[in-house]
CSV table of C-alpha atoms in Angstrom, one decimal:
chain,number,residue,atom,x,y,z
A,1,MET,CA,0.0,0.0,0.0
A,2,ILE,CA,1.4,3.4,-1.0
A,3,SER,CA,1.2,6.0,1.6
A,4,LYS,CA,0.3,9.5,0.5
A,5,GLN,CA,2.5,12.5,1.4
A,6,PRO,CA,0.8,14.9,3.8
A,7,VAL,CA,-0.4,18.0,2.1
A,8,VAL,CA,0.5,21.2,3.7
A,9,SER,CA,-2.5,23.5,4.0
A,10,ASP,CA,-2.4,27.0,2.8
A,11,HIS,CA,-2.7,28.6,6.2
A,12,LYS,CA,0.4,26.7,7.4
A,13,LYS,CA,2.5,28.0,4.5
A,14,TRP,CA,1.9,31.7,5.3
A,15,PRO,CA,4.2,31.8,8.4
A,16,PHE,CA,7.1,30.4,6.3
A,17,TRP,CA,6.7,33.0,3.5
A,18,ILE,CA,6.1,35.9,5.9
A,19,SER,CA,9.3,34.9,7.9
A,20,ILE,CA,11.3,34.7,4.6
A,21,SER,CA,10.0,38.2,3.6
A,22,VAL,CA,10.8,39.7,7.0
A,23,LEU,CA,14.3,38.3,7.0
A,24,PHE,CA,14.9,39.5,3.5
A,25,PHE,CA,13.7,43.0,4.4
A,26,VAL,CA,16.0,43.1,7.5
A,27,PHE,CA,18.9,42.0,5.4
A,28,ILE,CA,18.3,44.6,2.8
A,29,TYR,CA,18.0,47.3,5.5
A,30,LEU,CA,21.3,46.3,7.1
A,31,ILE,CA,23.3,46.5,3.8
A,32,ARG,CA,21.5,49.5,2.4
A,33,GLY,CA,24.7,51.6,2.4
A,34,ILE,CA,26.2,49.5,-0.4
A,35,LEU,CA,23.1,48.8,-2.5
A,36,LEU,CA,23.1,51.7,-5.0
A,37,PRO,CA,25.5,50.3,-7.7
A,38,PHE,CA,23.9,46.8,-7.4
A,39,VAL,CA,20.4,48.3,-7.7
A,40,LEU,CA,21.3,50.4,-10.7
A,41,GLY,CA,23.0,47.3,-12.3
A,42,ILE,CA,19.9,45.3,-11.8
A,43,PHE,CA,17.7,48.0,-13.3
A,44,ILE,CA,20.0,48.3,-16.3
A,45,ALA,CA,20.0,44.5,-16.8
A,46,TYR,CA,16.3,44.3,-16.5
A,47,PHE,CA,15.7,47.1,-18.9
A,48,LEU,CA,18.2,45.8,-21.5
A,49,HIS,CA,17.4,42.1,-21.2
A,50,PRO,CA,14.7,42.0,-24.0
A,51,VAL,CA,17.1,43.8,-26.4
A,52,VAL,CA,19.9,41.3,-25.7
A,53,ASP,CA,17.4,38.4,-26.2
A,54,ARG,CA,16.5,39.8,-29.6
A,55,VAL,CA,20.1,40.1,-30.7
A,56,GLU,CA,20.8,36.6,-29.4
A,57,ARG,CA,18.0,35.2,-31.5
A,58,THR,CA,19.8,36.4,-34.6
A,59,GLY,CA,22.5,33.8,-33.9
A,60,THR,CA,24.9,36.1,-31.9
A,61,PRO,CA,26.5,34.5,-28.9
A,62,ARG,CA,25.0,35.7,-25.6
A,63,THR,CA,28.3,37.2,-24.4
A,64,VAL,CA,28.9,39.1,-27.6
A,65,ALA,CA,25.3,40.4,-27.7
A,66,THR,CA,25.7,41.6,-24.1
A,67,LEU,CA,28.9,43.4,-24.8
A,68,MET,CA,27.4,45.1,-27.9
A,69,ILE,CA,24.3,46.3,-26.1
A,70,MET,CA,26.2,47.4,-23.0
A,71,ALA,CA,28.7,49.3,-25.1
A,72,CYS,CA,25.9,51.1,-27.0
A,73,PHE,CA,24.0,51.9,-23.8
A,74,PHE,CA,27.0,53.3,-21.8
A,75,LEU,CA,28.4,55.2,-24.9
A,76,THR,CA,25.0,56.8,-25.3
A,77,ILE,CA,24.9,57.8,-21.6
A,78,LEU,CA,28.4,59.2,-21.9
A,79,LEU,CA,27.7,61.2,-25.0
A,80,LEU,CA,24.5,62.6,-23.5
A,81,SER,CA,26.3,63.4,-20.3
A,82,LEU,CA,29.0,65.3,-22.2
A,83,LEU,CA,26.4,67.3,-24.1
A,84,ILE,CA,23.7,67.9,-21.5
A,85,VAL,CA,25.4,67.9,-18.1
A,86,PRO,CA,27.4,71.1,-18.7
A,87,VAL,CA,24.2,72.9,-19.8
A,88,ILE,CA,22.2,71.6,-16.9
A,89,ALA,CA,25.0,72.5,-14.4
A,90,GLY,CA,25.2,76.0,-15.9
A,91,GLN,CA,21.4,76.6,-15.8
A,92,LEU,CA,21.1,75.0,-12.3
A,93,SER,CA,23.8,77.2,-10.9
A,94,GLY,CA,22.2,80.2,-12.6
A,95,LEU,CA,18.8,79.4,-11.1
A,96,ILE,CA,20.2,79.0,-7.6
A,97,ALA,CA,22.0,82.3,-8.0
A,98,ALA,CA,18.9,84.0,-9.2
A,99,LEU,CA,16.7,82.8,-6.4
A,100,PRO,CA,17.6,85.6,-4.0
A,101,ASP,CA,16.7,88.2,-6.7
A,102,TYR,CA,13.4,86.4,-7.3
A,103,VAL,CA,12.6,86.4,-3.6
A,104,THR,CA,13.4,90.1,-3.4
A,105,ALA,CA,11.3,90.9,-6.4
A,106,TYR,CA,8.4,88.9,-5.0
A,107,GLN,CA,8.6,90.7,-1.7
A,108,GLN,CA,8.7,94.1,-3.4
A,109,THR,CA,5.8,93.2,-5.7
A,110,TYR,CA,3.4,91.6,-3.3
A,111,ALA,CA,4.4,93.0,0.1
A,112,THR,CA,2.0,95.9,-0.3
A,113,GLU,CA,-1.0,93.7,-1.2
A,114,LEU,CA,-0.2,91.2,1.6
A,115,SER,CA,0.1,94.0,4.2
A,116,ARG,CA,-3.2,95.4,2.9
A,117,TRP,CA,-4.9,92.0,3.2
A,118,LEU,CA,-3.4,91.4,6.7
A,119,GLY,CA,-4.4,94.9,7.8
A,120,GLY,CA,-8.0,94.0,7.5
A,121,LEU,CA,-7.7,91.2,10.0
A,122,PRO,CA,-7.7,91.4,13.8
A,123,ALA,CA,-4.2,91.7,15.4
A,124,ALA,CA,-4.3,88.2,16.9
A,125,ALA,CA,-5.2,86.7,13.5
A,126,THR,CA,-2.4,88.7,11.8
A,127,ASP,CA,0.2,87.4,14.3
A,128,SER,CA,-1.1,83.8,13.9
A,129,VAL,CA,-0.7,84.0,10.1
A,130,LYS,CA,2.8,85.4,10.3
A,131,SER,CA,3.8,82.8,12.9
A,132,ALA,CA,2.3,80.0,10.7
A,133,VAL,CA,4.1,81.3,7.6
A,134,SER,CA,7.4,81.6,9.5
A,135,GLY,CA,7.1,78.2,11.0
A,136,PHE,CA,6.2,76.6,7.7
A,137,SER,CA,9.1,78.2,6.0
A,138,GLY,CA,11.5,77.1,8.6
A,139,VAL,CA,10.2,73.5,8.4
A,140,MET,CA,10.5,73.5,4.6
A,141,VAL,CA,14.0,74.9,4.7
A,142,LYS,CA,15.0,72.2,7.2
A,143,LEU,CA,13.5,69.4,5.2
A,144,ALA,CA,15.1,70.7,2.0
A,145,GLY,CA,18.5,70.9,3.7
A,146,GLU,CA,18.1,67.3,5.1
A,147,PHE,CA,17.1,66.0,1.7
A,148,VAL,CA,20.0,67.6,-0.1
A,149,GLY,CA,22.4,66.5,2.6
A,150,GLY,CA,21.1,63.0,2.4
A,151,LEU,CA,21.5,62.8,-1.4
A,152,PHE,CA,25.0,64.2,-1.0
A,153,HIS,CA,25.9,61.7,1.6
A,154,SER,CA,24.3,58.6,-0.1
A,155,GLY,CA,24.9,59.3,-3.7
A,156,MET,CA,27.5,62.0,-4.3
A,157,ALA,CA,30.4,61.2,-2.0
A,158,PHE,CA,33.5,60.2,-3.8
A,159,LEU,CA,33.5,56.5,-2.9
A,160,HIS,CA,29.9,56.1,-3.8
A,161,LEU,CA,30.5,57.8,-7.2
A,162,LEU,CA,33.5,55.6,-7.8
A,163,SER,CA,31.6,52.5,-6.9
A,164,LEU,CA,28.8,53.5,-9.3
A,165,ILE,CA,31.3,54.0,-12.2
A,166,LEU,CA,33.2,50.7,-11.5
A,167,ILE,CA,30.7,48.3,-10.1
A,168,THR,CA,27.4,49.1,-11.9
A,169,PRO,CA,28.6,48.1,-15.4
A,170,VAL,CA,30.1,44.9,-14.0
A,171,VAL,CA,26.9,44.0,-12.2
A,172,ALA,CA,24.8,44.8,-15.3
A,173,PHE,CA,27.1,42.8,-17.6
A,174,TYR,CA,27.1,39.6,-15.6
A,175,LEU,CA,23.3,39.8,-14.9
A,176,LEU,CA,22.6,40.3,-18.6
A,177,ARG,CA,25.0,37.5,-19.7
A,178,ASP,CA,23.7,34.9,-17.2
A,179,TRP,CA,20.1,36.0,-17.0
A,180,ASP,CA,18.4,32.9,-18.4
A,181,GLY,CA,20.7,30.6,-16.5
A,182,MET,CA,19.9,32.4,-13.2
A,183,VAL,CA,16.2,32.2,-13.9
A,184,SER,CA,16.5,28.5,-14.6
A,185,ARG,CA,18.5,27.8,-11.4
A,186,LEU,CA,16.0,29.8,-9.3
A,187,ASP,CA,13.1,28.0,-10.8
A,188,LYS,CA,14.6,24.6,-9.7
A,189,LEU,CA,14.8,26.0,-6.1
A,190,LEU,CA,11.0,26.6,-6.0
A,191,PRO,CA,9.1,24.3,-3.7
A,192,ARG,CA,7.5,21.7,-6.1
A,193,HIS,CA,4.0,21.9,-4.6
A,194,SER,CA,3.8,25.7,-5.1
A,195,ALA,CA,6.0,26.1,-8.2
A,196,ALA,CA,3.2,26.6,-10.6
A,197,THR,CA,1.5,29.3,-8.4
A,198,ILE,CA,4.8,31.1,-7.8
A,199,ARG,CA,5.6,31.1,-11.5
A,200,GLN,CA,2.2,32.5,-12.3
A,201,GLN,CA,2.6,35.3,-9.7
A,202,LEU,CA,6.2,36.0,-11.0
A,203,ALA,CA,4.8,36.3,-14.5
A,204,ILE,CA,2.2,38.8,-13.3
A,205,ILE,CA,4.9,40.8,-11.5
A,206,ASP,CA,7.1,40.8,-14.6
A,207,ARG,CA,4.3,42.1,-16.7
A,208,THR,CA,3.6,44.8,-14.2
A,209,LEU,CA,7.2,45.9,-13.9
A,210,ALA,CA,7.7,45.7,-17.7
A,211,GLY,CA,4.5,47.7,-18.3
A,212,PHE,CA,5.2,50.3,-15.6
A,213,VAL,CA,9.0,50.6,-15.1
A,214,ARG,CA,10.0,50.4,-18.8
A,215,GLY,CA,6.9,52.2,-19.9
A,216,GLN,CA,7.2,54.9,-17.3
A,217,LEU,CA,10.9,55.5,-18.1
A,218,THR,CA,10.1,55.9,-21.7
A,219,VAL,CA,7.3,58.4,-20.7
A,220,CYS,CA,9.8,60.3,-18.6
A,221,LEU,CA,12.4,60.6,-21.4
A,222,MET,CA,9.8,61.7,-23.9
A,223,LEU,CA,8.2,64.3,-21.6
A,224,ALA,CA,11.6,65.6,-20.3
A,225,THR,CA,12.6,66.2,-24.0
A,226,TYR,CA,9.3,67.8,-24.8
A,227,TYR,CA,9.4,70.2,-21.8
A,228,ALA,CA,13.1,71.1,-22.2
A,229,LEU,CA,12.7,71.9,-25.9
A,230,GLY,CA,9.3,73.6,-25.5
A,231,LEU,CA,10.4,75.9,-22.6
A,232,SER,CA,13.7,76.7,-24.3
A,233,LEU,CA,12.0,77.6,-27.5
A,234,ALA,CA,9.5,79.8,-25.5
A,235,GLY,CA,12.6,81.7,-24.3
A,236,LEU,CA,12.2,80.8,-20.6
A,237,LYS,CA,15.4,81.1,-18.5
A,238,PHE,CA,16.6,77.8,-17.1
A,239,GLY,CA,14.1,76.1,-19.5
A,240,ILE,CA,16.2,73.1,-20.0
A,241,VAL,CA,16.8,72.2,-16.3
A,242,ILE,CA,13.1,73.0,-15.4
A,243,GLY,CA,11.9,70.9,-18.4
A,244,LEU,CA,14.1,67.9,-17.6
A,245,ALA,CA,13.2,68.0,-13.9
A,246,THR,CA,9.5,68.2,-14.8
A,247,GLY,CA,9.7,65.3,-17.2
A,248,PHE,CA,11.6,63.0,-14.9
A,249,LEU,CA,9.4,63.9,-11.9
A,250,VAL,CA,6.2,62.7,-13.7
A,251,ILE,CA,7.0,59.3,-12.1
A,252,PHE,CA,5.5,61.0,-9.1
A,253,PRO,CA,1.8,61.2,-10.3
A,254,TYR,CA,0.6,64.8,-10.5
A,255,VAL,CA,3.5,66.0,-8.3
A,256,GLY,CA,6.0,66.4,-11.1
A,257,LEU,CA,3.7,68.5,-13.4
A,258,LEU,CA,2.5,70.7,-10.5
A,259,LEU,CA,6.0,71.4,-9.3
A,260,GLY,CA,7.4,72.1,-12.7
A,261,MET,CA,4.5,74.3,-13.6
A,262,THR,CA,4.9,76.3,-10.3
A,263,VAL,CA,8.6,76.9,-10.9
A,264,GLY,CA,8.2,77.5,-14.6
A,265,LEU,CA,5.4,80.0,-14.2
A,266,GLY,CA,7.2,81.7,-11.3
A,267,VAL,CA,10.3,82.3,-13.5
A,268,ALA,CA,8.1,83.4,-16.4
A,269,PHE,CA,6.3,86.0,-14.2
A,270,PHE,CA,9.6,87.6,-13.3
A,271,GLN,CA,11.2,87.3,-16.7
A,272,PHE,CA,8.5,88.3,-19.1
A,273,ASP,CA,6.5,91.5,-19.4
A,274,SER,CA,4.2,90.1,-22.1
A,275,THR,CA,1.1,88.2,-21.0
A,276,SER,CA,1.3,86.2,-24.2
A,277,GLN,CA,4.8,84.8,-23.3
A,278,ILE,CA,3.5,83.8,-19.9
A,279,ALA,CA,0.5,82.2,-21.5
A,280,ALA,CA,2.8,80.3,-23.9
A,281,VAL,CA,4.7,78.8,-20.9
A,282,LEU,CA,1.4,77.8,-19.3
A,283,ALA,CA,0.2,76.3,-22.6
A,284,ILE,CA,3.4,74.1,-22.8
A,285,PHE,CA,2.7,72.7,-19.3
A,286,VAL,CA,-1.1,72.2,-20.0
A,287,ALA,CA,-0.4,70.5,-23.3
A,288,GLY,CA,2.3,68.3,-21.7
A,289,GLY,CA,-0.2,67.3,-18.9
A,290,ILE,CA,-2.9,66.4,-21.5
A,291,MET,CA,-0.4,64.4,-23.6
A,292,GLU,CA,0.9,62.6,-20.5
A,293,ALA,CA,-2.6,61.7,-19.2
A,294,TYR,CA,-4.4,60.8,-22.4
A,295,ILE,CA,-1.8,59.9,-25.0
A,296,VAL,CA,1.6,58.9,-23.9
A,297,THR,CA,1.0,57.1,-20.6
A,298,PRO,CA,-2.1,55.1,-21.7
A,299,ARG,CA,-0.2,53.9,-24.8
A,300,LEU,CA,3.2,53.1,-23.1
A,301,VAL,CA,2.2,52.2,-19.6
A,302,GLY,CA,-1.5,51.4,-19.8
A,303,LYS,CA,-4.0,50.8,-17.0
A,304,LYS,CA,-3.5,47.1,-16.6
A,305,VAL,CA,-0.5,47.5,-14.3
A,306,GLY,CA,-2.9,48.1,-11.4
A,307,LEU,CA,-0.8,50.7,-9.5
A,308,HIS,CA,-2.8,53.5,-8.0
A,309,PRO,CA,-1.1,56.9,-8.0
A,310,VAL,CA,-1.5,57.2,-4.2
A,311,TRP,CA,0.1,53.8,-3.7
A,312,ILE,CA,3.1,54.9,-5.8
A,313,ILE,CA,3.6,58.2,-4.0
A,314,PHE,CA,3.3,56.4,-0.6
A,315,GLY,CA,5.9,53.8,-1.7
A,316,MET,CA,8.4,56.4,-2.9
A,317,LEU,CA,8.1,58.4,0.3
A,318,ALA,CA,8.4,55.2,2.5
A,319,GLY,CA,11.3,53.9,0.4
A,320,GLY,CA,13.1,57.3,0.7
A,321,THR,CA,12.6,57.4,4.4
A,322,LEU,CA,13.9,53.9,5.0
A,323,PHE,CA,16.6,53.5,2.5
A,324,GLY,CA,17.4,57.0,1.2
A,325,PHE,CA,18.0,57.4,-2.6
A,326,VAL,CA,18.2,53.7,-3.0
A,327,GLY,CA,14.7,53.4,-1.5
A,328,VAL,CA,13.3,55.8,-4.1
A,329,LEU,CA,14.8,53.7,-6.9
A,330,LEU,CA,13.4,50.5,-5.3
A,331,ALA,CA,10.0,52.0,-4.5
A,332,VAL,CA,8.2,51.4,-7.8
A,333,PRO,CA,9.3,47.8,-8.2
A,334,ALA,CA,8.6,47.1,-4.6
A,335,THR,CA,5.1,48.7,-4.7
A,336,ALA,CA,4.4,46.7,-7.9
A,337,ILE,CA,5.4,43.4,-6.3
A,338,ILE,CA,3.6,44.1,-3.0
A,339,GLY,CA,0.5,45.1,-5.0
A,340,VAL,CA,0.5,41.8,-7.0
A,341,LEU,CA,1.1,39.8,-3.8
A,342,LEU,CA,-1.7,41.6,-1.9
A,343,ARG,CA,-4.2,41.0,-4.8
A,344,PHE,CA,-3.2,37.3,-4.7
A,345,ALA,CA,-3.6,37.1,-1.0
A,346,LEU,CA,-7.0,38.7,-1.1
A,347,GLU,CA,-8.0,36.3,-3.8
A,348,ARG,CA,-7.0,33.3,-1.7
A,349,TYR,CA,-8.7,34.9,1.3
A,350,ARG,CA,-12.0,35.1,-0.6
A,351,GLN,CA,-11.7,31.5,-1.6
A,352,SER,CA,-10.9,30.3,2.0
A,353,ASP,CA,-13.2,28.5,4.3
A,354,TYR,CA,-12.8,31.3,6.8
A,355,TYR,CA,-14.2,33.9,4.4
A,356,GLN,CA,-16.9,31.6,3.2
A,357,GLY,CA,-18.0,30.9,6.8
A,358,GLU,CA,-17.4,27.2,6.3
A,359,ARG,CA,-15.7,24.8,8.8
């Protein structure tokens, strides 16, 4: 008589997977200081993996295909850096230098109106408004200083920069070259009784990441180019740096566009005397927002990824708080993975005896 192997029920599997997840999170948190080049290498490999696969299907050896694509990618990055970085640095330094003048002009222009408005309020209310504004300004300056200092400490120090230059290409190369082999070896490690389910969820995660990360990066590049060219052609000072920042910040839903529009219109108000020129700057941002919401994002990202904008913003803020700049990079993939796993868990919960009220 053949004895049957005991079947592990679903509710007994959850402690194991939760324990593995907690241990993995703690491990990542403990080594967060060295993660940046590895995270960037993984992102580059994931982004270029389909291209290497296409080249390999033409009969090119995998190693040669990887070297070709990597060389093209990093040469493109190098050329763009040589062309764009000096312009961005010049405009950014100019914008920072012009900020005190803008603040002075703002005070001179609106101080009278503000005093007139505050003059109509009771003395206690006036003092409260001034205290609130002063306190808010102090908090914002402190947060901005901590944020810039954190970026400098985590991403701009010499050793970190050196590790990015030396380690990131190596990590990306080996991941790209050995991608299929690593996937095959990891597949063999999956528990046999859950392998099909895990493969199914990994496929959903891959589709989500491919649809959002690759698609959103393409959207950012397109919109950054559009805003930079549009604002420069409109004659706006610092148009390139404002446009590039606006384009790349659209990964934060609604935040990037609003922030870019605020800065762009603020510069336009102080630069232009003509209402038509200010309206042209506003039209560029409005057209970009419409293009992003109704044309570019639906076509390149789509709605099937299932990531709510609030969930993305929360993930980025939480990632930045826990892991700094690396956390911001990991936020979108992590929120995508967590979203997929939560939907799977909810589906299993609705199918469980506990939800159905059965014993």
